[in-house]
mmCIF file of C-alpha atoms in Angstrom:
data_model
loop_
_atom_site.group_PDB
_atom_site.id
_atom_site.type_symbol
_atom_site.label_atom_id
_atom_site.label_comp_id
_atom_site.label_asym_id
_atom_site.label_seq_id
_atom_site.Cartn_x
_atom_site.Cartn_y
_atom_site.Cartn_z
ATOM 1 C CA MET A 121 -0.011 0.097 0.032
ATOM 2 C CA SER A 122 1.423 3.423 -0.915
ATOM 3 C CA ILE A 123 0.009 6.693 1.019
ATOM 4 C CA VAL A 124 1.051 10.159 0.833
ATOM 5 C CA LYS A 125 0.744 10.962 4.718
ATOM 6 C CA THR A 126 1.484 9.491 8.089
ATOM 7 C CA PRO A 127 2.314 11.223 11.522
ATOM 8 C CA HIS A 128 5.751 11.855 10.696
ATOM 9 C CA ILE A 129 6.229 11.677 6.888
ATOM 10 C CA ASN A 130 3.826 14.049 4.652
ATOM 11 C CA LEU A 131 4.956 13.985 0.964
ATOM 12 C CA ILE A 132 5.299 17.524 -0.417
ATOM 13 C CA ASP A 133 5.189 16.166 -4.034
ATOM 14 C CA GLU A 134 3.492 12.860 -4.125
ATOM 15 C CA LYS A 135 4.073 12.531 -7.705
ATOM 16 C CA ILE A 136 7.821 12.113 -7.138
ATOM 17 C CA GLY A 137 7.523 10.366 -3.869
ATOM 18 C CA PHE A 138 10.433 8.182 -2.633
ATOM 19 C CA GLY A 139 13.044 6.058 -4.649
ATOM 20 C CA LYS A 140 13.353 2.237 -4.138
ATOM 21 C CA THR A 141 16.281 3.015 -1.917
ATOM 22 C CA VAL A 142 16.474 5.686 0.921
ATOM 23 C CA LEU A 143 19.833 6.579 2.097
ATOM 24 C CA MET A 144 19.593 7.727 5.601
ATOM 25 C CA PRO A 145 22.071 9.742 7.641
ATOM 26 C CA GLY A 146 21.125 10.792 11.296
ATOM 27 C CA ASP A 147 21.877 14.451 10.553
ATOM 28 C CA PRO A 148 19.105 16.272 8.546
ATOM 29 C CA LEU A 149 22.157 18.603 7.262
ATOM 30 C CA ARG A 150 23.846 15.654 6.002
ATOM 31 C CA ALA A 151 20.912 14.599 4.041
ATOM 32 C CA LYS A 152 20.759 18.135 2.609
ATOM 33 C CA TYR A 153 24.269 18.057 1.732
ATOM 34 C CA ILE A 154 24.159 14.784 -0.091
ATOM 35 C CA ALA A 155 20.996 15.953 -1.833
ATOM 36 C CA GLU A 156 22.493 19.326 -3.158
ATOM 37 C CA ASN A 157 26.041 17.831 -3.982
ATOM 38 C CA PHE A 158 25.176 14.350 -5.571
ATOM 39 C CA LEU A 159 21.555 14.310 -6.788
ATOM 40 C CA ASP A 160 20.285 15.727 -10.012
ATOM 41 C CA LYS A 161 16.634 17.203 -10.181
ATOM 42 C CA VAL A 162 16.439 17.279 -6.471
ATOM 43 C CA VAL A 163 13.094 17.716 -4.800
ATOM 44 C CA LEU A 164 12.315 18.212 -1.311
ATOM 45 C CA VAL A 165 9.542 15.711 -0.499
ATOM 46 C CA ASN A 166 9.361 15.832 3.303
ATOM 47 C CA ASN A 167 10.067 18.169 5.994
ATOM 48 C CA ILE A 168 8.067 17.465 9.078
ATOM 49 C CA ARG A 169 9.731 18.070 12.239
ATOM 50 C CA GLY A 170 12.503 19.332 10.025
ATOM 51 C CA VAL A 171 13.605 15.865 9.109
ATOM 52 C CA GLN A 172 14.196 16.557 5.481
ATOM 53 C CA GLY A 173 13.739 14.054 2.869
ATOM 54 C CA TYR A 174 14.926 14.629 -0.684
ATOM 55 C CA THR A 175 14.377 12.794 -3.970
ATOM 56 C CA GLY A 176 16.468 12.840 -7.070
ATOM 57 C CA TYR A 177 18.447 11.120 -9.565
ATOM 58 C CA TYR A 178 21.949 9.676 -9.372
ATOM 59 C CA LYS A 179 23.324 8.058 -12.744
ATOM 60 C CA GLY A 180 19.744 8.044 -13.742
ATOM 61 C CA VAL A 181 18.507 6.185 -11.075
ATOM 62 C CA LYS A 182 15.764 7.657 -8.675
ATOM 63 C CA ILE A 183 17.225 7.669 -4.999
ATOM 64 C CA SER A 184 16.007 9.262 -1.775
ATOM 65 C CA VAL A 185 17.829 10.659 1.134
ATOM 66 C CA MET A 186 16.171 11.404 4.403
ATOM 67 C CA ALA A 187 17.304 11.844 8.034
ATOM 68 C CA SER A 188 16.494 9.485 10.899
ATOM 69 C CA GLY A 189 17.388 11.505 13.677
ATOM 70 C CA MET A 190 19.142 10.263 16.604
ATOM 71 C CA GLY A 191 18.511 6.852 18.298
ATOM 72 C CA MET A 192 16.684 3.626 17.834
ATOM 73 C CA PRO A 193 13.031 5.014 18.504
ATOM 74 C CA SER A 194 13.526 7.392 15.946
ATOM 75 C CA ILE A 195 14.931 5.382 13.218
ATOM 76 C CA GLY A 196 12.511 2.731 14.073
ATOM 77 C CA ILE A 197 9.572 5.120 13.181
ATOM 78 C CA TYR A 198 10.863 6.575 10.193
ATOM 79 C CA SER A 199 12.090 3.120 8.561
ATOM 80 C CA TYR A 200 8.775 1.372 9.583
ATOM 81 C CA GLU A 201 6.698 4.241 7.710
ATOM 82 C CA LEU A 202 8.905 4.216 4.722
ATOM 83 C CA TYR A 203 8.738 0.578 4.324
ATOM 84 C CA LYS A 204 5.105 -0.007 5.179
ATOM 85 C CA TYR A 205 3.354 2.964 3.398
ATOM 86 C CA PHE A 206 5.811 4.764 0.837
ATOM 87 C CA GLY A 207 6.961 1.839 -1.566
ATOM 88 C CA VAL A 208 10.643 1.950 -0.123
ATOM 89 C CA GLN A 209 12.394 -1.540 -0.604
ATOM 90 C CA ASN A 210 15.843 -0.723 0.802
ATOM 91 C CA ILE A 211 17.175 1.632 3.476
ATOM 92 C CA MET A 212 21.002 2.261 3.937
ATOM 93 C CA ARG A 213 21.825 3.776 7.184
ATOM 94 C CA ILE A 214 24.885 6.000 6.399
ATOM 95 C CA GLY A 215 26.076 7.599 9.738
ATOM 96 C CA SER A 216 28.792 8.051 12.080
ATOM 97 C CA ALA A 217 30.355 5.627 14.699
ATOM 98 C CA GLY A 218 32.807 5.336 17.493
ATOM 99 C CA ALA A 219 35.587 2.776 16.952
ATOM 100 C CA ILE A 220 35.617 0.400 19.915
ATOM 101 C CA SER A 221 38.205 -1.972 18.299
ATOM 102 C CA GLU A 222 41.672 -0.898 18.043
ATOM 103 C CA ASN A 223 41.794 -2.319 14.437
ATOM 104 C CA VAL A 224 39.486 0.271 13.429
ATOM 105 C CA LYS A 225 40.810 4.086 12.862
ATOM 106 C CA LEU A 226 39.320 7.284 12.270
ATOM 107 C CA ARG A 227 37.606 7.880 9.031
ATOM 108 C CA ASP A 228 37.492 4.072 8.275
ATOM 109 C CA ILE A 229 34.313 2.768 6.743
ATOM 110 C CA VAL A 230 32.489 -0.184 8.481
ATOM 111 C CA ALA A 231 29.676 -2.087 7.564
ATOM 112 C CA GLY A 232 27.365 -3.864 9.962
ATOM 113 C CA LEU A 233 26.889 -7.535 9.406
ATOM 114 C CA GLY A 234 24.920 -7.516 12.513
ATOM 115 C CA ALA A 235 23.892 -4.955 15.231
ATOM 116 C CA CYS A 236 24.338 -5.980 19.082
ATOM 117 C CA THR A 237 22.391 -3.976 21.133
ATOM 118 C CA ASN A 238 21.843 -2.906 24.945
ATOM 119 C CA SER A 239 18.178 -1.773 23.869
ATOM 120 C CA ASN A 240 14.725 -3.326 24.743
ATOM 121 C CA PHE A 241 13.506 -2.603 21.147
ATOM 122 C CA GLN A 242 12.770 -6.181 20.533
ATOM 123 C CA ASN A 243 10.475 -6.487 23.277
ATOM 124 C CA GLN A 244 7.768 -5.400 21.033
ATOM 125 C CA TYR A 245 7.699 -8.629 19.133
ATOM 126 C CA CYS A 246 7.072 -10.868 22.251
ATOM 127 C CA LEU A 247 9.618 -13.535 21.675
ATOM 128 C CA ASN A 248 10.919 -15.958 24.185
ATOM 129 C CA GLY A 249 14.595 -15.260 23.547
ATOM 130 C CA HIS A 250 16.731 -12.463 21.714
ATOM 131 C CA ILE A 251 16.740 -11.543 18.206
ATOM 132 C CA ALA A 252 20.162 -11.602 16.275
ATOM 133 C CA PRO A 253 19.483 -8.343 14.052
ATOM 134 C CA ILE A 254 21.357 -8.712 10.716
ATOM 135 C CA CYS A 255 21.704 -6.861 7.575
ATOM 136 C CA ASP A 256 20.294 -7.847 4.240
ATOM 137 C CA TYR A 257 22.937 -9.934 2.593
ATOM 138 C CA GLU A 258 22.151 -8.893 -0.837
ATOM 139 C CA MET A 259 22.852 -5.272 0.200
ATOM 140 C CA LEU A 260 25.957 -6.102 1.959
ATOM 141 C CA THR A 261 27.466 -8.103 -0.784
ATOM 142 C CA THR A 262 26.477 -5.323 -3.314
ATOM 143 C CA ALA A 263 28.084 -2.607 -1.028
ATOM 144 C CA LYS A 264 31.252 -4.673 -0.670
ATOM 145 C CA LYS A 265 31.693 -5.128 -4.543
ATOM 146 C CA ILE A 266 31.305 -1.516 -5.053
ATOM 147 C CA ALA A 267 33.738 -0.793 -2.281
ATOM 148 C CA GLN A 268 36.349 -3.108 -3.910
ATOM 149 C CA LYS A 269 35.856 -1.298 -7.215
ATOM 150 C CA MET A 270 36.508 2.054 -5.412
ATOM 151 C CA ASN A 271 39.363 0.693 -3.657
ATOM 152 C CA ILE A 272 37.853 1.303 -0.263
ATOM 153 C CA ASN A 273 38.753 -1.064 2.684
ATOM 154 C CA MET A 274 35.272 -1.572 3.939
ATOM 155 C CA LEU A 275 35.351 -3.402 7.086
ATOM 156 C CA VAL A 276 32.659 -5.788 7.963
ATOM 157 C CA GLY A 277 31.588 -7.053 11.408
ATOM 158 C CA ASN A 278 29.199 -6.415 14.179
ATOM 159 C CA LEU A 279 28.342 -2.974 15.381
ATOM 160 C CA LEU A 280 27.201 -1.941 18.925
ATOM 161 C CA SER A 281 23.638 -0.061 18.567
ATOM 162 C CA SER A 282 23.619 1.611 22.045
ATOM 163 C CA ASP A 283 20.652 3.330 23.743
ATOM 164 C CA THR A 284 22.915 5.781 25.472
ATOM 165 C CA PHE A 285 25.548 8.253 24.434
ATOM 166 C CA TYR A 286 26.624 9.368 27.702
ATOM 167 C CA ASP A 287 26.913 6.366 30.004
ATOM 168 C CA ASP A 288 28.160 6.009 33.547
ATOM 169 C CA THR A 289 28.914 2.389 33.134
ATOM 170 C CA THR A 290 31.289 2.832 29.964
ATOM 171 C CA PRO A 291 30.345 -0.492 28.538
ATOM 172 C CA ALA A 292 31.700 -0.031 24.818
ATOM 173 C CA SER A 293 34.959 -1.375 25.481
ATOM 174 C CA ASN A 294 33.617 -4.667 26.827
ATOM 175 C CA TRP A 295 31.801 -5.188 23.594
ATOM 176 C CA GLY A 296 34.910 -4.363 21.621
ATOM 177 C CA LYS A 297 36.381 -7.532 23.445
ATOM 178 C CA ILE A 298 33.884 -9.782 21.867
ATOM 179 C CA GLY A 299 34.528 -8.454 18.333
ATOM 180 C CA CYS A 300 32.185 -5.348 17.925
ATOM 181 C CA LEU A 301 33.838 -2.993 15.685
ATOM 182 C CA ALA A 302 32.196 0.264 16.354
ATOM 183 C CA VAL A 303 29.362 1.744 18.456
ATOM 184 C CA GLU A 304 26.499 3.811 17.138
ATOM 185 C CA MET A 305 22.798 4.198 17.793
ATOM 186 C CA GLU A 306 20.385 3.120 15.103
ATOM 187 C CA ALA A 307 21.404 -0.105 13.279
ATOM 188 C CA ALA A 308 19.894 -2.542 15.421
ATOM 189 C CA ALA A 309 16.368 -1.042 15.304
ATOM 190 C CA LEU A 310 16.498 -0.524 11.345
ATOM 191 C CA TYR A 311 17.496 -4.185 11.113
ATOM 192 C CA MET A 312 14.778 -5.414 13.322
ATOM 193 C CA THR A 313 12.271 -3.360 11.494
ATOM 194 C CA ALA A 314 13.416 -4.606 8.209
ATOM 195 C CA LEU A 315 13.399 -8.225 9.534
ATOM 196 C CA ARG A 316 9.796 -7.730 10.780
ATOM 197 C CA LEU A 317 8.532 -6.414 7.546
ATOM 198 C CA GLY A 318 10.633 -8.492 5.311
ATOM 199 C CA MET A 319 12.290 -5.638 3.588
ATOM 200 C CA ARG A 320 16.208 -4.939 3.122
ATOM 201 C CA ALA A 321 18.589 -2.879 5.286
ATOM 202 C CA LEU A 322 22.253 -2.222 5.813
ATOM 203 C CA ALA A 323 24.185 0.338 7.959
ATOM 204 C CA VAL A 324 27.317 1.546 6.662
ATOM 205 C CA CYS A 325 29.220 4.080 9.150
ATOM 206 C CA THR A 326 32.396 6.357 8.815
ATOM 207 C CA ILE A 327 34.241 6.394 12.001
ATOM 208 C CA SER A 328 34.079 9.844 13.679
ATOM 209 C CA ASP A 329 35.545 8.932 17.018
ATOM 210 C CA LEU A 330 37.895 6.632 18.806
ATOM 211 C CA VAL A 331 36.401 5.182 21.832
ATOM 212 C CA TYR A 332 39.940 4.453 23.130
ATOM 213 C CA PRO A 333 43.316 6.388 23.487
ATOM 214 C CA PRO A 334 43.991 8.910 21.941
ATOM 215 C CA PHE A 335 40.069 9.485 21.848
ATOM 216 C CA ASP A 336 40.285 11.469 18.598
ATOM 217 C CA THR A 337 37.012 13.044 17.218
ATOM 218 C CA LEU A 338 35.834 14.797 14.107
ATOM 219 C CA SER A 339 34.056 18.066 14.177
ATOM 220 C CA ALA A 340 30.276 18.579 13.537
ATOM 221 C CA THR A 341 31.161 20.365 10.304
ATOM 222 C CA GLU A 342 33.702 17.566 9.269
ATOM 223 C CA ARG A 343 30.764 14.982 10.136
ATOM 224 C CA GLU A 344 28.430 16.788 7.900
ATOM 225 C CA GLN A 345 30.527 17.422 4.863
ATOM 226 C CA THR A 346 33.563 15.224 4.659
ATOM 227 C CA PHE A 347 32.070 11.808 4.608
ATOM 228 C CA THR A 348 31.990 11.820 0.888
ATOM 229 C CA GLN A 349 33.606 8.444 0.328
ATOM 230 C CA MET A 350 30.859 6.645 2.151
ATOM 231 C CA MET A 351 28.377 8.756 0.267
ATOM 232 C CA SER A 352 29.788 7.839 -3.032
ATOM 233 C CA LEU A 353 29.622 4.178 -2.041
ATOM 234 C CA ALA A 354 26.278 4.344 -0.844
ATOM 235 C CA LEU A 355 24.932 5.882 -3.939
ATOM 236 C CA ASP A 356 26.697 3.375 -6.100
ATOM 237 C CA THR A 357 25.306 0.760 -4.043
ATOM 238 C CA ALA A 358 21.843 2.271 -4.541
ATOM 239 C CA VAL A 359 22.231 2.103 -8.280
ATOM 240 C CA GLU A 360 22.565 -1.567 -8.294
ATOM 241 C CA LEU A 361 19.986 -2.342 -5.682
ATOM 242 C CA ASP A 362 17.504 -0.562 -8.049
ATOM 243 C CA LYS A 363 17.835 -3.913 -10.274
ATOM 244 C CA LEU A 364 16.482 -6.093 -7.597
ATOM 245 C CA PRO A 365 12.979 -7.481 -7.593
ATOM 246 C CA VAL A 366 10.341 -5.485 -6.095
ATOM 247 C CA ILE A 367 9.183 -6.827 -2.583
ATOM 248 C CA LYS A 368 6.271 -5.935 -0.459
ATOM 249 C CA PRO A 369 6.119 -5.527 3.296
ATOM 250 C CA LYS A 370 4.477 -8.274 5.463
ATOM 251 C CA ASP A 371 1.694 -7.693 7.421
#
């Protein structure tokens, strides 16, 4: 089913709508930057609560980019509505993350094969156990092939999706000990939503912080405007994803 309005998305131009693939940074300004610098024939299609969504064309393929906001509740809302009501097939989170493995360096690009979490997001599904939130294999392998063509050493492994940014228990280092590469705040909810609805999702992040000495970090402006390698990788991946068969969300 395709509609034009939900509580959080209101299509400004319903004739254009969304592409099959939505690239989803957390920051609305990063969504705006991608739209203005990479897409042709760009149209603002959503601006409810200032969460800007744009649709345009890249290499002749219709692609959308829209912010998710911060945290699992926020991306859970937007991804659910995009999948369920707006005909979106694939959502690729393109965000920032903090390295919790000493094998990961500042500005490295990391793809989340899975997303560990300290969140209770999964409780809504009433399962007698724990979900292992994983990405879509087709999206991951497509992104990996594109990365290789672009000579990008995209690291693949588990992410930690945390409900907290400031945390008195400083748990991130312990997750690093069991192989998590980086910590962020959205991937697990995106993956669970995609799994529940039978859709496709992948999180690709650029390392903006080191959560170990020397604790380096990138500025807000650098995060907004300098993740161009990740942006190009995501856009070229979206072009290939457009060739996949159409799928519909599960009830």
